[in-house]
Amino acid sequence: MRDRSISDGSCTHLFTLNKSEKLGTMLDKVVRLQNLVENLGLELGIAEDTLQIVKDAASLAMSDLATAVVTEFTGLSGIMARHYALRDGYSEQAIIGLLAELFYFLRYLADWTALWVYLAAGCQPSSTNDQFGLRRISYGLVQILVEREKNLDLLHAIKLAAALQPIHVDAQIIVMSLGSLHLNMDAHAFVTRRLEQFLVDKGISPEFVRSVLAERGNSPYVAAKTAFKMRALSEDHLFPKVVEVYSRPTRIVRGKDYDSSYEVDETKFETNEERGLWNALLSTRSKFTLVLLPHFRTCIEVDEFIEISAELLQPLEDFFNNVFVMVEDESIRKNRLALLKRIADLPRGIADLSVLPGF
């Protein structure tokens, strides 16, 4: 019997293959992938002419799964699609697109985004069975993002792709899942654990990985770059000193009964050390801003952060040697706590230094 062409009825033979009763057929999945390429391609920096090629490749995705050869020899999936596409007259560019890492990234993203849908559909993997390969999908996605240096806001990407899924997933669940390491949610666990595993496999200590993921886990490439730089910086004498700069204020303000929104009032400074530390803090924050603006970056590099933060070393040392924070005067005490709180908050968005040894 002659094998079917992948172009017969625009691959409608895929409707006979069920992905899941609740998630539709493989054809439904191909359509969702095409729409995702349309919505997300430009945000990944794909040129418009290249985007059309990737969209053509998306139309061929999984197109060979219902052919006789792949049904008999499943390991040829993807390989046979290229042969069938050549036979059916598709452009070589589209066929090459099937091989491109960018296209595999989009496929991984489509599958990974569907992770929330699988969970909503009751398809959670167990310790012995992962029938939809969700662990492999998550690991593959973060690996491609990191190795191809793709800076992608995963939360935004998930929202785009989740809107294409046949099962509604509450957006707030996604926000909560990505927004906190302290929430025991399946979707978040899949993301952070695969990225954590990937970085630990690269030889980065688990403490550095968790420190970075706590603040930058929504962008695997940025998180990985930060973790690699942090590992290198940790071998320099300046790194532990800067960690101490933030550990001392953090320990003092932690658990204290005061309004965290309290604004620092310069008129309530009683010592030169308070004024010196306040001026050093303002200077440090302004330099962080100057680093960000020229490059239009959304986050500062960790090595720049360490270098600028070193300017707080001496003013903070002078402050602790000459100023008593927990004085009886409530207004003075709150003002000094507010000053230290502003310093303790500087690493936000970069790394959670509190999980590092010795903090």
XYZ file of C-alpha atoms in Angstrom:
359
model
C 0.000 0.000 0.000
C 1.257 3.480 -0.884
C 2.092 5.596 2.162
C 0.055 8.747 2.622
C 1.453 12.158 1.685
C 1.879 14.593 4.546
C 0.087 17.207 2.498
C -3.039 15.113 1.945
C -5.883 17.242 3.281
C -3.349 19.553 5.038
C -2.248 16.766 7.373
C -5.835 16.120 8.434
C -4.946 12.463 8.969
C -3.491 13.649 12.280
C -7.025 14.079 13.607
C -7.085 10.299 14.044
C -4.300 10.499 16.644
C -5.505 11.493 20.073
C -3.039 13.414 22.249
C -5.469 13.276 25.130
C -9.219 13.066 25.374
C -9.301 16.519 26.945
C -6.503 18.050 24.877
C -7.640 17.025 21.421
C -5.787 15.377 18.562
C -2.270 15.782 17.220
C -3.726 17.991 14.498
C -5.107 20.286 17.187
C -1.642 20.459 18.677
C -0.087 21.365 15.304
C -2.599 24.188 14.885
C -1.780 25.498 18.358
C 1.926 25.393 17.492
C 1.339 27.420 14.314
C -0.566 30.048 16.281
C 2.142 30.157 18.946
C 4.820 30.785 16.319
C 2.729 33.678 15.038
C 2.249 35.188 18.498
C 5.698 34.653 19.964
C 8.118 34.643 17.042
C 8.738 38.368 16.838
C 9.212 38.605 20.617
C 12.077 36.140 20.269
C 13.729 38.460 17.767
C 12.916 36.348 14.721
C 13.034 38.413 11.528
C 9.772 38.541 9.589
C 11.173 36.672 6.580
C 12.584 33.967 8.861
C 9.323 33.857 10.794
C 7.453 32.801 7.665
C 9.886 29.919 7.186
C 9.413 28.827 10.788
C 5.638 29.016 10.339
C 5.939 26.760 7.290
C 8.038 24.360 9.358
C 5.389 24.468 12.088
C 2.786 23.285 9.587
C 4.932 20.187 9.012
C 5.476 19.463 12.696
C 4.470 15.937 13.658
C 3.036 15.536 10.163
C 4.602 12.115 9.688
C 3.168 10.496 12.827
C 0.271 8.887 10.960
C 2.368 7.580 8.054
C 3.005 3.886 7.673
C 6.777 4.126 8.067
C 6.694 6.107 11.330
C 3.818 4.017 12.671
C 6.062 0.974 12.208
C 9.380 2.646 13.136
C 8.654 5.432 15.616
C 12.302 6.449 15.869
C 12.076 7.871 12.342
C 9.643 10.595 13.418
C 10.918 13.934 12.140
C 13.384 12.294 9.778
C 10.614 11.003 7.544
C 8.818 14.353 7.730
C 11.722 15.954 5.875
C 11.681 13.270 3.184
C 7.923 13.550 2.735
C 8.153 17.343 2.631
C 10.742 17.169 -0.165
C 8.524 14.786 -2.089
C 5.538 17.078 -1.681
C 7.387 20.124 -2.977
C 7.961 22.138 0.199
C 10.812 24.666 0.074
C 14.212 23.555 1.287
C 14.196 26.477 3.715
C 11.062 25.175 5.409
C 12.568 21.703 5.561
C 15.794 23.056 7.053
C 13.556 24.863 9.518
C 12.458 21.474 10.825
C 16.051 20.913 11.898
C 16.640 24.340 13.402
C 17.095 24.662 17.145
C 14.791 27.653 17.063
C 11.947 25.483 15.820
C 12.662 22.825 18.406
C 12.589 25.563 21.011
C 9.113 26.616 19.853
C 7.946 23.013 19.958
C 9.320 22.621 23.452
C 7.635 25.851 24.492
C 4.305 24.692 23.101
C 4.606 21.396 24.976
C 5.906 23.000 28.140
C 3.145 25.585 28.205
C 0.673 22.739 27.868
C 2.154 21.392 31.109
C -0.356 23.467 33.054
C -3.080 22.070 30.847
C -1.926 18.503 31.433
C -1.971 19.129 35.149
C -5.433 20.661 34.915
C -6.537 17.614 32.935
C -5.285 15.288 35.674
C -2.201 14.037 33.802
C 0.349 14.563 36.585
C 3.454 12.389 36.228
C 4.404 10.085 39.047
C 7.814 9.007 40.254
C 7.700 6.002 37.920
C 5.568 7.219 35.016
C 5.806 10.394 32.927
C 3.703 9.425 29.935
C 3.788 12.874 28.312
C 7.506 13.464 28.944
C 6.919 16.626 30.945
C 10.302 16.452 32.700
C 12.116 16.025 29.397
C 10.118 18.869 27.844
C 10.927 21.264 30.694
C 14.624 20.358 30.701
C 14.840 20.727 26.922
C 13.208 24.136 26.991
C 15.536 25.651 29.584
C 18.557 24.061 27.901
C 17.757 25.677 24.549
C 17.022 29.050 26.138
C 20.334 29.014 28.002
C 22.563 27.616 25.261
C 21.053 29.795 22.520
C 21.105 32.873 24.796
C 17.390 33.589 24.375
C 16.164 36.077 26.960
C 12.501 35.258 27.243
C 9.944 36.256 29.849
C 8.491 32.827 30.532
C 5.464 34.138 32.352
C 4.455 36.252 29.366
C 5.169 33.394 26.964
C 3.079 30.999 29.016
C 0.160 33.390 29.088
C 0.288 33.713 25.308
C 0.403 29.975 24.788
C -2.067 29.130 27.553
C -4.680 31.193 25.736
C -4.397 28.729 22.830
C -5.070 25.651 24.949
C -8.423 23.829 24.977
C -8.605 23.767 28.784
C -8.777 27.002 30.755
C -6.000 27.524 33.256
C -6.458 30.361 35.713
C -3.872 33.057 35.021
C -3.435 33.661 38.743
C -2.228 30.077 39.189
C 0.470 30.717 36.596
C 1.489 33.980 38.267
C 1.680 32.316 41.670
C 3.519 29.293 40.281
C 6.288 31.390 38.754
C 6.296 34.084 41.390
C 7.426 32.268 44.511
C 9.777 29.458 45.398
C 7.822 28.932 48.591
C 4.608 27.751 46.919
C 4.340 23.997 46.544
C 2.774 23.946 43.087
C 3.401 21.278 40.487
C 3.899 23.657 37.563
C 6.434 25.786 39.376
C 8.269 22.716 40.615
C 8.692 21.465 37.061
C 10.201 24.752 35.907
C 12.567 25.502 38.753
C 13.698 21.935 39.351
C 14.595 21.344 35.715
C 16.480 24.639 35.536
C 18.104 23.918 38.878
C 19.076 20.457 37.670
C 20.506 21.886 34.444
C 22.674 24.426 36.284
C 23.855 21.948 38.910
C 24.766 19.584 36.052
C 26.996 22.392 34.786
C 28.929 22.373 38.058
C 27.335 25.333 39.864
C 26.758 24.854 43.572
C 23.112 24.331 44.611
C 23.317 27.349 46.948
C 24.238 29.707 44.093
C 21.569 28.184 41.877
C 18.801 28.595 44.457
C 19.981 32.120 45.246
C 19.649 33.174 41.611
C 16.447 31.264 40.843
C 14.696 32.969 43.745
C 14.967 36.296 41.902
C 15.573 35.475 38.237
C 13.931 32.107 37.695
C 11.456 33.586 35.213
C 14.240 33.960 32.644
C 16.382 30.810 32.412
C 19.069 32.467 30.273
C 19.461 35.454 32.615
C 19.410 33.135 35.634
C 22.056 30.862 34.136
C 24.314 33.763 33.146
C 23.991 35.208 36.647
C 24.744 31.842 38.281
C 27.874 31.297 36.158
C 29.144 34.787 36.958
C 28.372 34.367 40.643
C 30.416 31.169 40.735
C 33.391 33.010 39.229
C 32.955 36.006 41.529
C 32.839 33.791 44.614
C 36.529 33.002 44.116
C 37.415 36.690 44.516
C 38.042 38.261 47.934
C 35.437 40.990 47.325
C 32.427 38.694 47.012
C 32.174 37.531 50.664
C 32.636 41.129 51.820
C 29.723 42.318 49.696
C 27.584 39.427 50.945
C 28.335 40.633 54.476
C 27.309 44.167 53.471
C 23.803 42.856 52.924
C 23.741 40.175 55.608
C 24.224 42.540 58.569
C 21.350 44.919 57.710
C 19.126 41.967 56.781
C 19.686 40.226 60.117
C 18.959 43.397 62.058
C 15.672 44.307 60.334
C 14.432 40.709 60.120
C 11.550 40.139 62.495
C 11.507 43.684 63.831
C 8.094 45.158 64.607
C 7.976 48.292 62.448
C 6.254 49.575 59.302
C 8.364 48.433 56.335
C 6.914 51.245 54.213
C 8.417 53.844 56.557
C 10.408 56.394 54.537
C 13.871 57.501 55.588
C 13.806 61.037 57.019
C 17.152 62.841 56.677
C 16.177 65.394 59.306
C 16.210 62.648 61.937
C 19.852 61.706 61.396
C 21.857 62.382 64.556
C 25.334 61.260 63.476
C 27.695 61.786 60.567
C 27.793 58.002 60.078
C 24.060 57.943 59.374
C 24.403 60.733 56.831
C 27.433 59.067 55.273
C 25.639 55.744 54.890
C 22.547 57.447 53.454
C 24.635 59.342 50.876
C 26.480 56.128 49.954
C 23.136 54.354 49.499
C 21.809 57.128 47.228
C 25.018 57.058 45.193
C 24.872 53.270 44.852
C 21.240 53.278 43.728
C 21.910 56.024 41.171
C 24.802 54.013 39.698
C 22.564 50.965 39.370
C 20.173 53.141 37.366
C 22.961 54.531 35.158
C 24.141 50.997 34.393
C 20.656 49.970 33.298
C 19.594 52.928 31.181
C 22.256 53.034 28.414
C 21.648 49.406 27.465
C 17.882 49.360 28.037
C 18.318 46.217 30.081
C 15.750 44.893 32.465
C 18.315 43.661 34.971
C 21.796 44.555 36.118
C 24.671 42.101 35.732
C 25.756 40.497 38.979
C 29.414 41.483 38.536
C 28.389 45.125 38.136
C 26.194 44.783 41.184
C 29.082 43.440 43.268
C 31.462 46.155 42.076
C 29.038 49.000 42.832
C 27.940 47.477 46.144
C 31.555 47.521 47.351
C 31.152 51.272 47.824
C 28.939 50.527 50.840
C 31.646 48.609 52.685
C 33.308 51.439 54.580
C 30.202 53.576 55.241
C 28.399 50.552 56.637
C 31.399 49.610 58.791
C 31.513 53.150 60.177
C 27.779 53.046 60.843
C 27.860 49.830 62.847
C 30.938 50.915 64.801
C 29.410 54.207 65.906
C 25.617 53.983 65.715
C 23.261 52.027 67.948
C 20.159 51.109 65.939
C 17.694 49.981 68.614
C 17.558 53.191 70.635
C 14.632 54.040 72.927
C 13.440 56.969 70.802
C 10.901 55.305 68.516
C 11.171 57.774 65.638
C 14.990 57.564 65.548
C 14.873 53.763 65.806
C 12.387 53.451 62.959
C 14.402 55.805 60.809
C 17.588 53.768 61.294
C 15.753 50.524 60.622
C 14.299 52.050 57.451
C 17.803 53.016 56.307
C 19.064 49.473 56.835
C 15.960 48.053 55.150
C 16.719 50.073 51.997
C 20.185 48.518 51.916
C 18.906 44.995 52.592
C 16.486 45.332 49.657
C 19.123 46.261 47.046
C 19.822 42.658 45.901
C 16.154 42.114 44.967
C 15.806 41.150 41.348
C 19.397 39.862 41.277
C 19.829 37.121 43.865
C 18.561 36.045 47.269
C 21.844 36.250 49.148
C 20.237 34.950 52.328
C 20.420 31.353 51.066
C 24.223 31.517 50.663
C 26.450 29.867 53.299
C 27.545 32.267 56.027
C 24.785 34.793 55.446
